[in-house]
mmCIF file of C-alpha atoms in Angstrom:
data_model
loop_
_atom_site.group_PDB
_atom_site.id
_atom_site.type_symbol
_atom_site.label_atom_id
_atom_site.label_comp_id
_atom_site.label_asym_id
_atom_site.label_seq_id
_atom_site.Cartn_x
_atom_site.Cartn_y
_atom_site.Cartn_z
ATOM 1 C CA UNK A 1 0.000 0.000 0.000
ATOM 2 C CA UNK A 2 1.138 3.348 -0.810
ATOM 3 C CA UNK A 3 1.205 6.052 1.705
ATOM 4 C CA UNK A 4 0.877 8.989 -0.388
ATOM 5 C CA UNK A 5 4.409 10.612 1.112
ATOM 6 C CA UNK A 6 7.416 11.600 -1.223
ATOM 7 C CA UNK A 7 10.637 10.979 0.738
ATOM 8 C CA UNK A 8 12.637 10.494 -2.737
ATOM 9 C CA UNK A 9 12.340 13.648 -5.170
ATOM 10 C CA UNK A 10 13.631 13.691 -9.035
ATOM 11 C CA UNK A 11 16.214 16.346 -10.041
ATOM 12 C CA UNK A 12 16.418 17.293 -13.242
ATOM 13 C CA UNK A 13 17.640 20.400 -12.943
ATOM 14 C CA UNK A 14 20.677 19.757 -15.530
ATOM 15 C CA UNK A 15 18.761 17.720 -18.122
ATOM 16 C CA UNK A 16 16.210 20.954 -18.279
ATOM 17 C CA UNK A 17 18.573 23.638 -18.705
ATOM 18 C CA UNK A 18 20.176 21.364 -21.250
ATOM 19 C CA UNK A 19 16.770 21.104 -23.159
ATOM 20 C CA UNK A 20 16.295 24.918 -23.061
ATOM 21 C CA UNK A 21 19.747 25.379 -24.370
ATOM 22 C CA UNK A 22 18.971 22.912 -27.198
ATOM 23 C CA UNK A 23 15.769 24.484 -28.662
ATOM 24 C CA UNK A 24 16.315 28.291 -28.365
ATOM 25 C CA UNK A 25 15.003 29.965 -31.167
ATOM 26 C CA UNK A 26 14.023 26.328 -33.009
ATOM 27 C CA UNK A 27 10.487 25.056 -34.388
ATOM 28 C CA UNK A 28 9.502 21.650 -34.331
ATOM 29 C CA UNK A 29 6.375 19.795 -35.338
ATOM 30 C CA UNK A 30 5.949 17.814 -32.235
ATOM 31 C CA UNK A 31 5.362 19.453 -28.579
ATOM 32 C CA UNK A 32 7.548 17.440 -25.730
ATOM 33 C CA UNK A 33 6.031 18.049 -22.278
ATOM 34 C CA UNK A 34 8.508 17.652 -19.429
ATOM 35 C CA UNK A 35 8.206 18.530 -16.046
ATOM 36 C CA UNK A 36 7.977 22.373 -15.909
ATOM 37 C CA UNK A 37 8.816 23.095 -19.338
ATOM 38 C CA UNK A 38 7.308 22.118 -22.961
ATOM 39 C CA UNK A 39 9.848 21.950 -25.958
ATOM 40 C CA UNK A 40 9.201 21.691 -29.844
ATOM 41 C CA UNK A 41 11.070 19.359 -31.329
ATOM 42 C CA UNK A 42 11.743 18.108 -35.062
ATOM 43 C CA UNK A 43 12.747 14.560 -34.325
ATOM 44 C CA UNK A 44 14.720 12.874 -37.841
ATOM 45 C CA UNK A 45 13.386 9.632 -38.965
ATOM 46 C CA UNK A 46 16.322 7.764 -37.334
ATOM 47 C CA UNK A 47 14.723 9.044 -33.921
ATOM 48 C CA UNK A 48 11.468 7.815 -34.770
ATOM 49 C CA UNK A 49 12.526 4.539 -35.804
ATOM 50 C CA UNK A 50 14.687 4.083 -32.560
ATOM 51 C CA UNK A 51 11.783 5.423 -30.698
ATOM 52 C CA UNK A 52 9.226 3.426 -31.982
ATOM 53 C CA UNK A 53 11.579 -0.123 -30.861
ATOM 54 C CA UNK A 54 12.151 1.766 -27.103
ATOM 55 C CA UNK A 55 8.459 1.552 -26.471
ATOM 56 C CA UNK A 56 7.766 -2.043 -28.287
ATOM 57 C CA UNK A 57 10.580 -2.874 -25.929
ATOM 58 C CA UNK A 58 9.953 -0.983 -22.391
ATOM 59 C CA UNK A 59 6.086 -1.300 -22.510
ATOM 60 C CA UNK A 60 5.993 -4.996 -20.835
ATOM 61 C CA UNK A 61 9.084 -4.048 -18.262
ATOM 62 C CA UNK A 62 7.439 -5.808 -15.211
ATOM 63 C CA UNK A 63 8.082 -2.103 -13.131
ATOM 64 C CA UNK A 64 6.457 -0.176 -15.548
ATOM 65 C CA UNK A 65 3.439 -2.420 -15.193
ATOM 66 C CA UNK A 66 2.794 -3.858 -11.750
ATOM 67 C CA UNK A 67 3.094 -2.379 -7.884
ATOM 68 C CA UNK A 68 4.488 -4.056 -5.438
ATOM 69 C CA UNK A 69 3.017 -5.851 -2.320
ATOM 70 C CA UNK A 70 6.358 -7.329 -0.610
ATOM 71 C CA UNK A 71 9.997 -7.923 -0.409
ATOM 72 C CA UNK A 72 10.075 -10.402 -3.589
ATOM 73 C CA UNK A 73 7.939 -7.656 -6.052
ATOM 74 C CA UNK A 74 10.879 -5.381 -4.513
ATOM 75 C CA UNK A 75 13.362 -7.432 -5.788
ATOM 76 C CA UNK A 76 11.358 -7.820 -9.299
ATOM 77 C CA UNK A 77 11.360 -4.352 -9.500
ATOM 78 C CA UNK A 78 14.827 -3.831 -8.881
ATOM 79 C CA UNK A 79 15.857 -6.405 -11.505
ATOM 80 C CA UNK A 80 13.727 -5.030 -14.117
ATOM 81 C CA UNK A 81 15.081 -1.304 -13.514
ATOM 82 C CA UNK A 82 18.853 -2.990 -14.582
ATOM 83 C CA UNK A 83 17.384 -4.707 -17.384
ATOM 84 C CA UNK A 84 15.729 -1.157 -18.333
ATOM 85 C CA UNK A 85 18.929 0.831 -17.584
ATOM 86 C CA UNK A 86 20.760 -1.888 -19.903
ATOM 87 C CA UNK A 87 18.382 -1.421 -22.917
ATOM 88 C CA UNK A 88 18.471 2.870 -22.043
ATOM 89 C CA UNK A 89 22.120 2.965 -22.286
ATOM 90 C CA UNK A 90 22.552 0.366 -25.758
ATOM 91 C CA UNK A 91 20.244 2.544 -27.310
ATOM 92 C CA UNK A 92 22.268 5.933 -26.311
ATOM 93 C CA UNK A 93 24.927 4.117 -27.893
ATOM 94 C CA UNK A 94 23.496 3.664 -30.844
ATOM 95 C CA UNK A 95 22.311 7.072 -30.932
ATOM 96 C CA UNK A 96 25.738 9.117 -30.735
ATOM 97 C CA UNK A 97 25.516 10.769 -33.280
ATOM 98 C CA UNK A 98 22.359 12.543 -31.919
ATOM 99 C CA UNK A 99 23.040 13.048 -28.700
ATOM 100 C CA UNK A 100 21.420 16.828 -29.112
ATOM 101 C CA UNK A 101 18.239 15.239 -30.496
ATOM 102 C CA UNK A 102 14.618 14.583 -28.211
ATOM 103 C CA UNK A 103 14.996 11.250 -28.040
ATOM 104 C CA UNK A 104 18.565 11.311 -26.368
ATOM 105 C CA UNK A 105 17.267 13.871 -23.967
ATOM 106 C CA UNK A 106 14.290 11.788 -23.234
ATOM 107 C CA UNK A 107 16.862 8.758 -22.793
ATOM 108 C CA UNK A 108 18.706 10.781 -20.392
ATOM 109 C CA UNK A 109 15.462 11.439 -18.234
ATOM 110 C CA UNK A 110 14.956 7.912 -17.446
ATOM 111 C CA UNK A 111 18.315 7.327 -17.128
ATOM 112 C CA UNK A 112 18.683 9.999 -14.904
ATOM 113 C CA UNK A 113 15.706 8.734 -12.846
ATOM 114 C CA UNK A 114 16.893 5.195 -12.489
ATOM 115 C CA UNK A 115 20.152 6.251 -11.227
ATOM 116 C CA UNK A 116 18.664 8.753 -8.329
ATOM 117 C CA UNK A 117 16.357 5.953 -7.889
ATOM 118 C CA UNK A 118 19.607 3.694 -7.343
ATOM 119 C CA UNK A 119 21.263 6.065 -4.835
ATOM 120 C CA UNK A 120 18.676 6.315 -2.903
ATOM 121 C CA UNK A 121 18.382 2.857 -2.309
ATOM 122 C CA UNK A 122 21.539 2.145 -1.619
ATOM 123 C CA UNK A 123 20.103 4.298 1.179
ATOM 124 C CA UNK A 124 17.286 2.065 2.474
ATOM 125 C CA UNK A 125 19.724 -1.252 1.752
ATOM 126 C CA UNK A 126 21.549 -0.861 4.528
ATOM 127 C CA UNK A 127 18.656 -2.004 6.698
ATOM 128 C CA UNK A 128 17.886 -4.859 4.792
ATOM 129 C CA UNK A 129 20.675 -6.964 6.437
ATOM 130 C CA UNK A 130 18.383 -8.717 8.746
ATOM 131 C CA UNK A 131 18.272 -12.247 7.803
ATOM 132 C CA UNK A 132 15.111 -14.116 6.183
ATOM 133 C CA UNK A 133 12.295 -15.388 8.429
ATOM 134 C CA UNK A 134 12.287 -19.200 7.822
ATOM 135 C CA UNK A 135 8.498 -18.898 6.874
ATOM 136 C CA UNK A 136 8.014 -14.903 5.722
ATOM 137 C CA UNK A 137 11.301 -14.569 3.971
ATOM 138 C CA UNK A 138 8.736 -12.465 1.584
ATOM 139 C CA UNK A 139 8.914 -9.545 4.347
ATOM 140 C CA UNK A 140 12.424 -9.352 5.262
ATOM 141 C CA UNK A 141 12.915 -5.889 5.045
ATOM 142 C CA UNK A 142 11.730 -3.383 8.361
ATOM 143 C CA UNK A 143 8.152 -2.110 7.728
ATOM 144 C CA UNK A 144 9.574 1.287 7.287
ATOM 145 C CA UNK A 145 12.332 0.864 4.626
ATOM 146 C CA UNK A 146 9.611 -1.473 2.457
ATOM 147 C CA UNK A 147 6.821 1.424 3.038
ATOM 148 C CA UNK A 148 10.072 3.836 1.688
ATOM 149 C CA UNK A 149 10.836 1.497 -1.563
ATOM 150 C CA UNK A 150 6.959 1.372 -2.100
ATOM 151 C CA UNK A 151 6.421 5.426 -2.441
ATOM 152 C CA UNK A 152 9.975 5.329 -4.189
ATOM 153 C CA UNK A 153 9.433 2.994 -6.803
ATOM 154 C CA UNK A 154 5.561 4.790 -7.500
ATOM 155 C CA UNK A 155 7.648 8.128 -7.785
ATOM 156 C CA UNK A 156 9.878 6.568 -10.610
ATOM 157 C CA UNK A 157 7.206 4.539 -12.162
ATOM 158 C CA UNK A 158 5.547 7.366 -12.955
ATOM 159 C CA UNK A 159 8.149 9.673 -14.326
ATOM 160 C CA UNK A 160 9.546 6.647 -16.647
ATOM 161 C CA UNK A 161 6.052 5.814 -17.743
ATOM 162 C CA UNK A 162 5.374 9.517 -18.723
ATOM 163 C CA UNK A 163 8.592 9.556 -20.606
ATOM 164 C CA UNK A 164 8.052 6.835 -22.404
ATOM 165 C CA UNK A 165 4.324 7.900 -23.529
ATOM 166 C CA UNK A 166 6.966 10.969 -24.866
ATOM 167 C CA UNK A 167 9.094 9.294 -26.304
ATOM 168 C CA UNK A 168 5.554 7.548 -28.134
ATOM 169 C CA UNK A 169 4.973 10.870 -29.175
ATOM 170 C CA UNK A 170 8.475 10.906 -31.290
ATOM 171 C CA UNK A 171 7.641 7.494 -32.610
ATOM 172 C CA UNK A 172 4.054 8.688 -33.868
ATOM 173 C CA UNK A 173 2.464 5.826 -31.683
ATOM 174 C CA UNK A 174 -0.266 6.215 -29.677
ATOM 175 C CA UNK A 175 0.882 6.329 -25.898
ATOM 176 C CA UNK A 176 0.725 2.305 -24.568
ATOM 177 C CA UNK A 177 -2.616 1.407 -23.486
ATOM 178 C CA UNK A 178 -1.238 -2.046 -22.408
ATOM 179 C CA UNK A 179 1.643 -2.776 -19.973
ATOM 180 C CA UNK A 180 2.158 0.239 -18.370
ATOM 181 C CA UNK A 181 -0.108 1.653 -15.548
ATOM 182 C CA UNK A 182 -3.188 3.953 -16.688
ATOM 183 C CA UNK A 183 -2.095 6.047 -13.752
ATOM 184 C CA UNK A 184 1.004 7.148 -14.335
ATOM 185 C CA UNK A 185 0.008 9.133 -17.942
ATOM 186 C CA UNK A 186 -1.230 12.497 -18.184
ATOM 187 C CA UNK A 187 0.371 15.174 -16.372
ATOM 188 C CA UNK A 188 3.193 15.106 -14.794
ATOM 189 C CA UNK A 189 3.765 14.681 -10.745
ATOM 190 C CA UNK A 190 5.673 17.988 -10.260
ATOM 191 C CA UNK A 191 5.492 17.288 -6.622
ATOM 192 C CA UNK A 192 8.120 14.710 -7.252
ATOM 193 C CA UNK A 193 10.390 16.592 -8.762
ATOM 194 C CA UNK A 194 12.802 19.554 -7.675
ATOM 195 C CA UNK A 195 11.664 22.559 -8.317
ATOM 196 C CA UNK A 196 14.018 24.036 -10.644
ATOM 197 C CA UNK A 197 15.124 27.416 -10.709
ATOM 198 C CA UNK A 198 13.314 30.391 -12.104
ATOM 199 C CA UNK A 199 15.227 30.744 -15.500
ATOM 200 C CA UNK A 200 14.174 27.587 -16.903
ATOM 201 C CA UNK A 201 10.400 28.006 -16.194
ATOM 202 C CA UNK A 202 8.891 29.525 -18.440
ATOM 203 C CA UNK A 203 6.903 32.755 -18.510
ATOM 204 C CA UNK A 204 4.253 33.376 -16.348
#
Protein backbone atom coordinates (compact mmCIF):
# COMPACT_ATOMS: atom_id res chain seq x y z
CA UNK A 1 0.00 0.00 0.00
CA UNK A 2 1.14 3.35 -0.81
CA UNK A 3 1.20 6.05 1.71
CA UNK A 4 0.88 8.99 -0.39
CA UNK A 5 4.41 10.61 1.11
CA UNK A 6 7.42 11.60 -1.22
CA UNK A 7 10.64 10.98 0.74
CA UNK A 8 12.64 10.49 -2.74
CA UNK A 9 12.34 13.65 -5.17
CA UNK A 10 13.63 13.69 -9.04
CA UNK A 11 16.21 16.35 -10.04
CA UNK A 12 16.42 17.29 -13.24
CA UNK A 13 17.64 20.40 -12.94
CA UNK A 14 20.68 19.76 -15.53
CA UNK A 15 18.76 17.72 -18.12
CA UNK A 16 16.21 20.95 -18.28
CA UNK A 17 18.57 23.64 -18.71
CA UNK A 18 20.18 21.36 -21.25
CA UNK A 19 16.77 21.10 -23.16
CA UNK A 20 16.29 24.92 -23.06
CA UNK A 21 19.75 25.38 -24.37
CA UNK A 22 18.97 22.91 -27.20
CA UNK A 23 15.77 24.48 -28.66
CA UNK A 24 16.32 28.29 -28.36
CA UNK A 25 15.00 29.96 -31.17
CA UNK A 26 14.02 26.33 -33.01
CA UNK A 27 10.49 25.06 -34.39
CA UNK A 28 9.50 21.65 -34.33
CA UNK A 29 6.38 19.79 -35.34
CA UNK A 30 5.95 17.81 -32.24
CA UNK A 31 5.36 19.45 -28.58
CA UNK A 32 7.55 17.44 -25.73
CA UNK A 33 6.03 18.05 -22.28
CA UNK A 34 8.51 17.65 -19.43
CA UNK A 35 8.21 18.53 -16.05
CA UNK A 36 7.98 22.37 -15.91
CA UNK A 37 8.82 23.10 -19.34
CA UNK A 38 7.31 22.12 -22.96
CA UNK A 39 9.85 21.95 -25.96
CA UNK A 40 9.20 21.69 -29.84
CA UNK A 41 11.07 19.36 -31.33
CA UNK A 42 11.74 18.11 -35.06
CA UNK A 43 12.75 14.56 -34.32
CA UNK A 44 14.72 12.87 -37.84
CA UNK A 45 13.39 9.63 -38.97
CA UNK A 46 16.32 7.76 -37.33
CA UNK A 47 14.72 9.04 -33.92
CA UNK A 48 11.47 7.81 -34.77
CA UNK A 49 12.53 4.54 -35.80
CA UNK A 50 14.69 4.08 -32.56
CA UNK A 51 11.78 5.42 -30.70
CA UNK A 52 9.23 3.43 -31.98
CA UNK A 53 11.58 -0.12 -30.86
CA UNK A 54 12.15 1.77 -27.10
CA UNK A 55 8.46 1.55 -26.47
CA UNK A 56 7.77 -2.04 -28.29
CA UNK A 57 10.58 -2.87 -25.93
CA UNK A 58 9.95 -0.98 -22.39
CA UNK A 59 6.09 -1.30 -22.51
CA UNK A 60 5.99 -5.00 -20.84
CA UNK A 61 9.08 -4.05 -18.26
CA UNK A 62 7.44 -5.81 -15.21
CA UNK A 63 8.08 -2.10 -13.13
CA UNK A 64 6.46 -0.18 -15.55
CA UNK A 65 3.44 -2.42 -15.19
CA UNK A 66 2.79 -3.86 -11.75
CA UNK A 67 3.09 -2.38 -7.88
CA UNK A 68 4.49 -4.06 -5.44
CA UNK A 69 3.02 -5.85 -2.32
CA UNK A 70 6.36 -7.33 -0.61
CA UNK A 71 10.00 -7.92 -0.41
CA UNK A 72 10.08 -10.40 -3.59
CA UNK A 73 7.94 -7.66 -6.05
CA UNK A 74 10.88 -5.38 -4.51
CA UNK A 75 13.36 -7.43 -5.79
CA UNK A 76 11.36 -7.82 -9.30
CA UNK A 77 11.36 -4.35 -9.50
CA UNK A 78 14.83 -3.83 -8.88
CA UNK A 79 15.86 -6.41 -11.50
CA UNK A 80 13.73 -5.03 -14.12
CA UNK A 81 15.08 -1.30 -13.51
CA UNK A 82 18.85 -2.99 -14.58
CA UNK A 83 17.38 -4.71 -17.38
CA UNK A 84 15.73 -1.16 -18.33
CA UNK A 85 18.93 0.83 -17.58
CA UNK A 86 20.76 -1.89 -19.90
CA UNK A 87 18.38 -1.42 -22.92
CA UNK A 88 18.47 2.87 -22.04
CA UNK A 89 22.12 2.97 -22.29
CA UNK A 90 22.55 0.37 -25.76
CA UNK A 91 20.24 2.54 -27.31
CA UNK A 92 22.27 5.93 -26.31
CA UNK A 93 24.93 4.12 -27.89
CA UNK A 94 23.50 3.66 -30.84
CA UNK A 95 22.31 7.07 -30.93
CA UNK A 96 25.74 9.12 -30.73
CA UNK A 97 25.52 10.77 -33.28
CA UNK A 98 22.36 12.54 -31.92
CA UNK A 99 23.04 13.05 -28.70
CA UNK A 100 21.42 16.83 -29.11
CA UNK A 101 18.24 15.24 -30.50
CA UNK A 102 14.62 14.58 -28.21
CA UNK A 103 15.00 11.25 -28.04
CA UNK A 104 18.57 11.31 -26.37
CA UNK A 105 17.27 13.87 -23.97
CA UNK A 106 14.29 11.79 -23.23
CA UNK A 107 16.86 8.76 -22.79
CA UNK A 108 18.71 10.78 -20.39
CA UNK A 109 15.46 11.44 -18.23
CA UNK A 110 14.96 7.91 -17.45
CA UNK A 111 18.31 7.33 -17.13
CA UNK A 112 18.68 10.00 -14.90
CA UNK A 113 15.71 8.73 -12.85
CA UNK A 114 16.89 5.20 -12.49
CA UNK A 115 20.15 6.25 -11.23
CA UNK A 116 18.66 8.75 -8.33
CA UNK A 117 16.36 5.95 -7.89
CA UNK A 118 19.61 3.69 -7.34
CA UNK A 119 21.26 6.06 -4.84
CA UNK A 120 18.68 6.31 -2.90
CA UNK A 121 18.38 2.86 -2.31
CA UNK A 122 21.54 2.14 -1.62
CA UNK A 123 20.10 4.30 1.18
CA UNK A 124 17.29 2.07 2.47
CA UNK A 125 19.72 -1.25 1.75
CA UNK A 126 21.55 -0.86 4.53
CA UNK A 127 18.66 -2.00 6.70
CA UNK A 128 17.89 -4.86 4.79
CA UNK A 129 20.68 -6.96 6.44
CA UNK A 130 18.38 -8.72 8.75
CA UNK A 131 18.27 -12.25 7.80
CA UNK A 132 15.11 -14.12 6.18
CA UNK A 133 12.30 -15.39 8.43
CA UNK A 134 12.29 -19.20 7.82
CA UNK A 135 8.50 -18.90 6.87
CA UNK A 136 8.01 -14.90 5.72
CA UNK A 137 11.30 -14.57 3.97
CA UNK A 138 8.74 -12.47 1.58
CA UNK A 139 8.91 -9.55 4.35
CA UNK A 140 12.42 -9.35 5.26
CA UNK A 141 12.92 -5.89 5.04
CA UNK A 142 11.73 -3.38 8.36
CA UNK A 143 8.15 -2.11 7.73
CA UNK A 144 9.57 1.29 7.29
CA UNK A 145 12.33 0.86 4.63
CA UNK A 146 9.61 -1.47 2.46
CA UNK A 147 6.82 1.42 3.04
CA UNK A 148 10.07 3.84 1.69
CA UNK A 149 10.84 1.50 -1.56
CA UNK A 150 6.96 1.37 -2.10
CA UNK A 151 6.42 5.43 -2.44
CA UNK A 152 9.97 5.33 -4.19
CA UNK A 153 9.43 2.99 -6.80
CA UNK A 154 5.56 4.79 -7.50
CA UNK A 155 7.65 8.13 -7.79
CA UNK A 156 9.88 6.57 -10.61
CA UNK A 157 7.21 4.54 -12.16
CA UNK A 158 5.55 7.37 -12.96
CA UNK A 159 8.15 9.67 -14.33
CA UNK A 160 9.55 6.65 -16.65
CA UNK A 161 6.05 5.81 -17.74
CA UNK A 162 5.37 9.52 -18.72
CA UNK A 163 8.59 9.56 -20.61
CA UNK A 164 8.05 6.84 -22.40
CA UNK A 165 4.32 7.90 -23.53
CA UNK A 166 6.97 10.97 -24.87
CA UNK A 167 9.09 9.29 -26.30
CA UNK A 168 5.55 7.55 -28.13
CA UNK A 169 4.97 10.87 -29.17
CA UNK A 170 8.48 10.91 -31.29
CA UNK A 171 7.64 7.49 -32.61
CA UNK A 172 4.05 8.69 -33.87
CA UNK A 173 2.46 5.83 -31.68
CA UNK A 174 -0.27 6.21 -29.68
CA UNK A 175 0.88 6.33 -25.90
CA UNK A 176 0.72 2.30 -24.57
CA UNK A 177 -2.62 1.41 -23.49
CA UNK A 178 -1.24 -2.05 -22.41
CA UNK A 179 1.64 -2.78 -19.97
CA UNK A 180 2.16 0.24 -18.37
CA UNK A 181 -0.11 1.65 -15.55
CA UNK A 182 -3.19 3.95 -16.69
CA UNK A 183 -2.10 6.05 -13.75
CA UNK A 184 1.00 7.15 -14.33
CA UNK A 185 0.01 9.13 -17.94
CA UNK A 186 -1.23 12.50 -18.18
CA UNK A 187 0.37 15.17 -16.37
CA UNK A 188 3.19 15.11 -14.79
CA UNK A 189 3.77 14.68 -10.74
CA UNK A 190 5.67 17.99 -10.26
CA UNK A 191 5.49 17.29 -6.62
CA UNK A 192 8.12 14.71 -7.25
CA UNK A 193 10.39 16.59 -8.76
CA UNK A 194 12.80 19.55 -7.68
CA UNK A 195 11.66 22.56 -8.32
CA UNK A 196 14.02 24.04 -10.64
CA UNK A 197 15.12 27.42 -10.71
CA UNK A 198 13.31 30.39 -12.10
CA UNK A 199 15.23 30.74 -15.50
CA UNK A 200 14.17 27.59 -16.90
CA UNK A 201 10.40 28.01 -16.19
CA UNK A 202 8.89 29.52 -18.44
CA UNK A 203 6.90 32.76 -18.51
CA UNK A 204 4.25 33.38 -16.35
Amino acid sequence: MRSGGIQFKLDLTDLLARARRQVTGRLGDVTLNLPFISIAVSPRDTERQFAREIVIRLRDRRVLSAWECCDNCIDNALASLREIRKTLVDKQVELAELQDGPLYLLLDAMGAGIRQFMTFEELLRRDTDAPRHPRFGEFRRPPDTRQAYFDALEVLRGHLSRCLGQIATIAGMPVPNEGLIANYQGPWQLDAYQAPPERLLPPS
